[in-house]
Amino acid sequence: YFRASEIMEVIFRKYFASVKMWGNFNPSFFDSINKVFICLVACAMHHCLKT
């Protein structure tokens, strides 16, 4: 089972994975993520880890 903080870290790392995003921290990044998006990411992670 994943904790919410780990799911947010996966989203954060993926968002800043590209070279053009390095050093461009957006303070409102976490505010723009809603519950539906977190659920979608959690389901995708569960599906990837299950197979």
PDB file of C-alpha atoms in Angstrom:
ATOM      1  CA  TYR A   1       0.000   0.000   0.000  1.00  0.00           C
ATOM      2  CA  PHE A   2       1.189   3.497  -0.796  1.00  0.00           C
ATOM      3  CA  ARG A   3       0.811   6.476   1.443  1.00  0.00           C
ATOM      4  CA  ALA A   4      -0.492   9.721  -0.006  1.00  0.00           C
ATOM      5  CA  SER A   5       2.896  11.393   0.429  1.00  0.00           C
ATOM      6  CA  GLU A   6       4.544   8.752  -1.752  1.00  0.00           C
ATOM      7  CA  ILE A   7       1.916   9.200  -4.469  1.00  0.00           C
ATOM      8  CA  MET A   8       2.500  12.959  -4.431  1.00  0.00           C
ATOM      9  CA  GLU A   9       6.253  12.367  -4.677  1.00  0.00           C
ATOM     10  CA  VAL A  10       5.765  10.204  -7.787  1.00  0.00           C
ATOM     11  CA  ILE A  11       3.650  12.939  -9.394  1.00  0.00           C
ATOM     12  CA  PHE A  12       6.202  15.596  -8.419  1.00  0.00           C
ATOM     13  CA  ARG A  13       9.176  13.611  -9.766  1.00  0.00           C
ATOM     14  CA  LYS A  14       7.385  12.873 -13.050  1.00  0.00           C
ATOM     15  CA  TYR A  15       6.411  16.521 -13.474  1.00  0.00           C
ATOM     16  CA  PHE A  16      10.008  17.673 -12.992  1.00  0.00           C
ATOM     17  CA  ALA A  17      11.591  14.779 -14.927  1.00  0.00           C
ATOM     18  CA  SER A  18      12.164  16.809 -18.076  1.00  0.00           C
ATOM     19  CA  VAL A  19      15.271  18.961 -18.400  1.00  0.00           C
ATOM     20  CA  LYS A  20      13.285  22.118 -19.160  1.00  0.00           C
ATOM     21  CA  MET A  21      11.468  21.859 -15.804  1.00  0.00           C
ATOM     22  CA  TRP A  22      14.641  21.643 -13.692  1.00  0.00           C
ATOM     23  CA  GLY A  23      14.852  24.679 -11.435  1.00  0.00           C
ATOM     24  CA  ASN A  24      11.366  25.900 -12.385  1.00  0.00           C
ATOM     25  CA  PHE A  25       9.567  25.147  -9.141  1.00  0.00           C
ATOM     26  CA  ASN A  26       5.932  26.208  -9.160  1.00  0.00           C
ATOM     27  CA  PRO A  27       4.746  26.958  -5.583  1.00  0.00           C
ATOM     28  CA  SER A  28       1.116  26.251  -6.485  1.00  0.00           C
ATOM     29  CA  PHE A  29       1.948  22.872  -8.064  1.00  0.00           C
ATOM     30  CA  PHE A  30       0.496  20.772  -5.240  1.00  0.00           C
ATOM     31  CA  ASP A  31      -2.616  22.968  -5.000  1.00  0.00           C
ATOM     32  CA  SER A  32      -3.447  22.214  -8.632  1.00  0.00           C
ATOM     33  CA  ILE A  33      -3.629  18.440  -8.036  1.00  0.00           C
ATOM     34  CA  ASN A  34      -7.151  17.320  -7.169  1.00  0.00           C
ATOM     35  CA  LYS A  35      -8.475  14.110  -5.588  1.00  0.00           C
ATOM     36  CA  VAL A  36      -9.523  12.601  -8.916  1.00  0.00           C
ATOM     37  CA  PHE A  37      -5.999  12.949 -10.327  1.00  0.00           C
ATOM     38  CA  ILE A  38      -4.476  11.360  -7.212  1.00  0.00           C
ATOM     39  CA  CYS A  39      -6.925   8.455  -7.509  1.00  0.00           C
ATOM     40  CA  LEU A  40      -5.999   8.014 -11.175  1.00  0.00           C
ATOM     41  CA  VAL A  41      -2.278   7.944 -10.343  1.00  0.00           C
ATOM     42  CA  ALA A  42      -2.845   5.490  -7.482  1.00  0.00           C
ATOM     43  CA  CYS A  43      -4.816   3.158  -9.771  1.00  0.00           C
ATOM     44  CA  ALA A  44      -2.121   3.335 -12.454  1.00  0.00           C
ATOM     45  CA  MET A  45       0.605   2.574  -9.893  1.00  0.00           C
ATOM     46  CA  HIS A  46      -1.410  -0.337  -8.516  1.00  0.00           C
ATOM     47  CA  HIS A  47      -1.947  -1.752 -12.001  1.00  0.00           C
ATOM     48  CA  CYS A  48       1.761  -1.453 -12.878  1.00  0.00           C
ATOM     49  CA  LEU A  49       2.878  -3.096  -9.652  1.00  0.00           C
ATOM     50  CA  LYS A  50       0.267  -5.847  -9.856  1.00  0.00           C
ATOM     51  CA  THR A  51       1.482  -7.180 -13.214  1.00  0.00           C
TER      52      THR A  51
END
